[in-house]
Amino acid sequence: DVQLLESGGDLVQPGGSLRLSCAASGFTFSSYSMNWVRQAPGTGLEWVSAINANGNYIYYADSVKGRFTLSRDNSKNTVYLQMNSLRAEDTAVYFCAKVGGGFNSYGSGSYDAWGPGTLVTVSS
Amino acid sequence: EIVLTQSPATLSLSPGERATLSCRASQSVSNYLAWYQQKPGQAPRLLIFDSSNRATGIPARFSGSGSGTDFTLTISSLEPEDFAVYFCQQRSDWPLTFGGGTKVEIK
């Protein structure tokens, strides 16, 4: 079975940093693009960042560009989201999602597997 | 940025009834549109990808249609477990975007 498990969420002060990890199993990790999607409390879904299978295409939402960095280690079946200069509006549950179903080779697609999410709270 | 507008915001129906959910894009997304179901406290689940393709394990009562800017998710006969929030998502262009969601609630 495909499994994704996020970790690293925490309470952090504005301006602080966090690194989220997503450990994957049950599929050939190095063959699939991975994305992060977040959901602020009581609201809808917001795409955050995408990385293709070999890591040479990476995209960011404007709201996080310059502050967040996405990377992957295919030897560890893990994707990382480094979040710096955190703001109150970054408070959300962060989901790691595997691209499947419809997709292209640049990191875009629909998400056929999701992790349970990890909560990031930015507050003083 | 492609804006996806979902309607209605809330749909109040009874089990056994047909549900029709709409997603309209601000510009053409070809057929690159997906639908997800989300229940409280859970991650979303992929139902339909590329407008009309059911994801693995999704019951046949869920169907999707449309192309360009207008898309529909139909649930032919609501089961108790179908009452949830539904989101559409486009993968046609960056940034990837989601609709605001439609809540299907029990009448």
CSV table of C-alpha atoms in Angstrom, one decimal:
chain,number,residue,atom,x,y,z
A,1,ASP,CA,0.0,0.0,0.0
A,2,VAL,CA,1.1,3.5,-0.7
A,3,GLN,CA,1.9,5.4,2.5
A,4,LEU,CA,3.0,9.0,3.1
A,5,LEU,CA,3.8,10.3,6.5
A,6,GLU,CA,4.6,13.9,7.2
A,7,SER,CA,6.5,15.1,10.3
A,8,GLY,CA,8.1,18.3,11.6
A,9,GLY,CA,5.0,20.4,12.3
A,10,ASP,CA,5.2,22.5,15.4
A,11,LEU,CA,4.3,25.8,17.1
A,12,VAL,CA,6.8,28.5,15.9
A,13,GLN,CA,7.2,32.2,16.4
A,14,PRO,CA,6.7,34.6,13.4
A,15,GLY,CA,10.0,34.9,11.6
A,16,GLY,CA,11.1,31.4,12.6
A,17,SER,CA,11.9,28.3,10.6
A,18,LEU,CA,10.7,24.7,10.3
A,19,ARG,CA,11.6,21.7,8.1
A,20,LEU,CA,8.8,19.3,7.2
A,21,SER,CA,9.6,15.8,6.0
A,22,CYS,CA,7.4,13.4,4.1
A,23,ALA,CA,8.5,9.7,4.2
A,24,ALA,CA,7.1,7.6,1.4
A,25,SER,CA,6.7,3.8,1.1
A,26,GLY,CA,4.8,1.3,-1.0
A,27,PHE,CA,5.7,2.7,-4.5
A,28,THR,CA,8.8,3.5,-6.5
A,29,PHE,CA,9.4,6.9,-5.0
A,30,SER,CA,12.0,8.0,-7.5
A,31,SER,CA,9.5,7.7,-10.4
A,32,TYR,CA,6.9,10.1,-9.1
A,33,SER,CA,6.5,13.9,-8.6
A,34,MET,CA,5.6,15.0,-5.1
A,35,ASN,CA,3.8,18.1,-4.0
A,36,TRP,CA,2.8,19.9,-0.8
A,37,VAL,CA,-0.7,21.3,-0.3
A,38,ARG,CA,-1.8,23.2,2.8
A,39,GLN,CA,-5.1,23.9,4.5
A,40,ALA,CA,-5.6,26.7,6.9
A,41,PRO,CA,-8.1,26.0,9.7
A,42,GLY,CA,-11.7,25.8,8.4
A,43,THR,CA,-10.7,26.8,4.8
A,44,GLY,CA,-10.0,25.2,1.5
A,45,LEU,CA,-6.9,23.7,-0.1
A,46,GLU,CA,-3.9,25.7,-1.3
A,47,TRP,CA,-1.1,24.3,-3.5
A,48,VAL,CA,2.3,25.1,-2.0
A,49,SER,CA,5.1,23.5,-4.0
A,50,ALA,CA,5.9,20.8,-6.5
A,51,ILE,CA,9.0,18.8,-7.4
A,52,ASN,CA,9.3,16.3,-10.2
A,53,ALA,CA,10.7,12.8,-10.0
A,54,ASN,CA,14.4,13.6,-10.3
A,55,GLY,CA,14.2,17.0,-8.6
A,56,ASN,CA,15.3,19.1,-11.5
A,57,TYR,CA,11.9,21.0,-11.8
A,58,ILE,CA,10.6,22.7,-8.7
A,59,TYR,CA,7.7,25.2,-8.5
A,60,TYR,CA,6.3,27.4,-5.7
A,61,ALA,CA,3.2,29.3,-5.0
A,62,ASP,CA,3.8,33.1,-5.0
A,63,SER,CA,2.8,33.2,-1.3
A,64,VAL,CA,5.8,31.1,-0.3
A,65,LYS,CA,8.4,31.9,-3.1
A,66,GLY,CA,11.7,33.0,-1.6
A,67,ARG,CA,10.8,31.7,1.8
A,68,PHE,CA,10.2,27.9,1.3
A,69,THR,CA,12.6,25.4,-0.3
A,70,LEU,CA,11.5,22.0,-1.6
A,71,SER,CA,13.9,19.1,-2.0
A,72,ARG,CA,13.9,15.4,-2.2
A,73,ASP,CA,16.3,12.5,-1.4
A,74,ASN,CA,15.4,9.5,-3.6
A,75,SER,CA,17.8,7.3,-1.7
A,76,LYS,CA,15.7,7.9,1.5
A,77,ASN,CA,12.3,8.0,-0.2
A,78,THR,CA,11.7,11.4,1.5
A,79,VAL,CA,10.7,14.9,0.4
A,80,TYR,CA,11.6,17.9,2.5
A,81,LEU,CA,10.0,21.4,2.8
A,82,GLN,CA,12.3,24.0,4.4
A,83,MET,CA,10.1,26.9,5.6
A,84,ASN,CA,11.9,30.1,6.6
A,85,SER,CA,10.6,33.6,7.6
A,86,LEU,CA,7.3,32.0,8.7
A,87,ARG,CA,4.2,34.3,9.0
A,88,ALA,CA,0.9,33.9,10.8
A,89,GLU,CA,-0.8,33.2,7.5
A,90,ASP,CA,1.4,30.1,7.0
A,91,THR,CA,-0.6,28.5,9.8
A,92,ALA,CA,-2.2,25.4,8.3
A,93,VAL,CA,-2.2,21.6,8.1
A,94,TYR,CA,0.5,20.7,5.5
A,95,PHE,CA,-0.2,17.6,3.4
A,96,CYS,CA,2.3,15.8,1.3
A,97,ALA,CA,0.8,14.4,-1.9
A,98,LYS,CA,1.9,11.9,-4.5
A,99,VAL,CA,1.2,12.9,-8.1
A,100,GLY,CA,-0.7,10.1,-9.9
A,101,GLY,CA,-3.7,9.7,-12.2
A,102,GLY,CA,-3.2,12.6,-14.6
A,103,PHE,CA,0.3,14.1,-14.6
A,104,ASN,CA,3.2,15.4,-16.6
A,105,SER,CA,7.0,15.1,-16.1
A,106,TYR,CA,7.4,18.6,-14.7
A,107,GLY,CA,5.8,17.9,-11.3
A,108,SER,CA,2.2,18.8,-12.1
A,109,GLY,CA,-0.7,16.5,-11.7
A,110,SER,CA,-3.6,15.2,-9.6
A,111,TYR,CA,-2.9,13.6,-6.3
A,112,ASP,CA,-3.7,9.9,-5.9
A,113,ALA,CA,-2.2,9.6,-2.4
A,114,TRP,CA,-2.0,11.9,0.5
A,115,GLY,CA,-0.4,11.8,4.0
A,116,PRO,CA,-2.5,12.6,7.1
A,117,GLY,CA,-0.9,16.0,7.4
A,118,THR,CA,1.2,17.9,9.9
A,119,LEU,CA,0.1,21.0,11.7
A,120,VAL,CA,2.2,24.2,11.5
A,121,THR,CA,1.2,27.0,13.8
A,122,VAL,CA,2.9,30.3,13.6
A,123,SER,CA,2.1,32.5,16.6
A,124,SER,CA,3.9,34.5,19.3
B,1,GLU,CA,-3.7,32.4,-12.0
B,2,ILE,CA,-6.6,30.1,-13.0
B,3,VAL,CA,-9.5,30.7,-10.6
B,4,LEU,CA,-11.8,27.8,-10.0
B,5,THR,CA,-15.3,28.6,-8.8
B,6,GLN,CA,-17.4,25.9,-7.4
B,7,SER,CA,-21.2,26.0,-7.0
B,8,PRO,CA,-23.3,25.7,-5.0
B,9,ALA,CA,-21.4,26.3,-1.8
B,10,THR,CA,-23.7,23.9,0.0
B,11,LEU,CA,-25.9,21.2,-1.4
B,12,SER,CA,-28.6,19.8,1.0
B,13,LEU,CA,-29.9,16.4,-0.2
B,14,SER,CA,-31.2,13.1,1.1
B,15,PRO,CA,-29.6,9.7,0.7
B,16,GLY,CA,-30.6,8.1,-2.6
B,17,GLU,CA,-30.8,11.5,-4.3
B,18,ARG,CA,-28.6,12.6,-7.2
B,19,ALA,CA,-26.0,15.3,-6.6
B,20,THR,CA,-24.7,17.6,-9.3
B,21,LEU,CA,-21.6,19.8,-8.4
B,22,SER,CA,-20.2,22.4,-10.7
B,23,CYS,CA,-16.7,23.8,-11.2
B,24,ARG,CA,-16.0,26.7,-13.5
B,25,ALA,CA,-12.5,27.8,-14.5
B,26,SER,CA,-11.6,31.4,-15.3
B,27,GLN,CA,-9.8,30.2,-18.5
B,28,SER,CA,-9.6,26.9,-20.3
B,29,VAL,CA,-7.9,24.0,-18.5
B,30,SER,CA,-8.6,21.6,-21.3
B,31,ASN,CA,-9.6,18.3,-19.5
B,32,TYR,CA,-7.0,18.7,-16.8
B,33,LEU,CA,-9.4,18.8,-13.9
B,34,ALA,CA,-9.6,16.6,-10.9
B,35,TRP,CA,-12.2,16.1,-8.1
B,36,TYR,CA,-11.5,15.2,-4.5
B,37,GLN,CA,-13.6,14.3,-1.5
B,38,GLN,CA,-12.7,15.4,2.0
B,39,LYS,CA,-14.2,14.4,5.3
B,40,PRO,CA,-13.6,16.2,8.6
B,41,GLY,CA,-10.1,15.5,10.0
B,42,GLN,CA,-9.0,13.6,7.0
B,43,ALA,CA,-6.9,14.2,3.9
B,44,PRO,CA,-8.6,14.6,0.6
B,45,ARG,CA,-9.2,11.5,-1.6
B,46,LEU,CA,-8.9,11.6,-5.3
B,47,LEU,CA,-12.2,10.7,-7.1
B,48,ILE,CA,-11.8,11.8,-10.7
B,49,PHE,CA,-8.8,12.9,-12.7
B,50,ASP,CA,-8.6,14.5,-16.1
B,51,SER,CA,-12.2,15.4,-16.1
B,52,SER,CA,-13.8,12.0,-16.4
B,53,ASN,CA,-11.5,9.2,-15.2
B,54,ARG,CA,-12.4,7.5,-12.0
B,55,ALA,CA,-9.5,6.9,-9.6
B,56,THR,CA,-8.7,3.4,-8.4
B,57,GLY,CA,-11.3,2.0,-6.1
B,58,ILE,CA,-13.9,4.8,-6.6
B,59,PRO,CA,-17.5,3.5,-7.0
B,60,ALA,CA,-19.3,3.9,-10.3
B,61,ARG,CA,-21.9,6.2,-8.8
B,62,PHE,CA,-19.2,9.0,-9.1
B,63,SER,CA,-18.8,10.4,-12.6
B,64,GLY,CA,-17.2,13.5,-14.0
B,65,SER,CA,-17.7,15.4,-17.2
B,66,GLY,CA,-16.7,18.6,-19.0
B,67,SER,CA,-13.9,20.3,-20.8
B,68,GLY,CA,-12.5,23.8,-21.3
B,69,THR,CA,-14.0,25.9,-18.5
B,70,ASP,CA,-17.1,24.0,-17.3
B,71,PHE,CA,-17.0,20.8,-15.3
B,72,THR,CA,-19.5,18.6,-13.4
B,73,LEU,CA,-19.2,16.0,-10.7
B,74,THR,CA,-22.2,13.8,-10.5
B,75,ILE,CA,-23.1,11.4,-7.7
B,76,SER,CA,-25.9,9.3,-9.1
B,77,SER,CA,-27.4,8.1,-5.8
B,78,LEU,CA,-26.0,9.4,-2.5
B,79,GLU,CA,-24.8,6.9,0.0
B,80,PRO,CA,-24.5,8.0,3.7
B,81,GLU,CA,-20.7,8.0,3.4
B,82,ASP,CA,-20.8,10.5,0.5
B,83,PHE,CA,-21.8,13.5,2.7
B,84,ALA,CA,-18.6,15.5,2.7
B,85,VAL,CA,-16.8,18.4,1.1
B,86,TYR,CA,-15.8,18.2,-2.6
B,87,PHE,CA,-13.0,20.2,-4.2
B,88,CYS,CA,-12.0,20.6,-7.8
B,89,GLN,CA,-8.3,21.1,-8.9
B,90,GLN,CA,-6.7,22.1,-12.2
B,91,ARG,CA,-3.3,20.9,-13.4
B,92,SER,CA,-3.3,22.9,-16.7
B,93,ASP,CA,-1.0,25.7,-15.5
B,94,TRP,CA,1.1,26.9,-12.7
B,95,PRO,CA,0.2,27.7,-10.0
B,96,LEU,CA,-2.0,24.7,-9.5
B,97,THR,CA,-5.3,25.8,-8.0
B,98,PHE,CA,-8.2,24.4,-6.1
B,99,GLY,CA,-11.9,25.5,-6.0
B,100,GLY,CA,-13.4,26.7,-2.8
B,101,GLY,CA,-15.3,23.5,-2.2
B,102,THR,CA,-18.9,22.3,-2.2
B,103,LYS,CA,-20.3,20.8,1.0
B,104,VAL,CA,-22.8,18.1,0.5
B,105,GLU,CA,-24.9,17.8,3.6
B,106,ILE,CA,-27.8,15.7,4.7
B,107,LYS,CA,-31.2,17.3,4.3
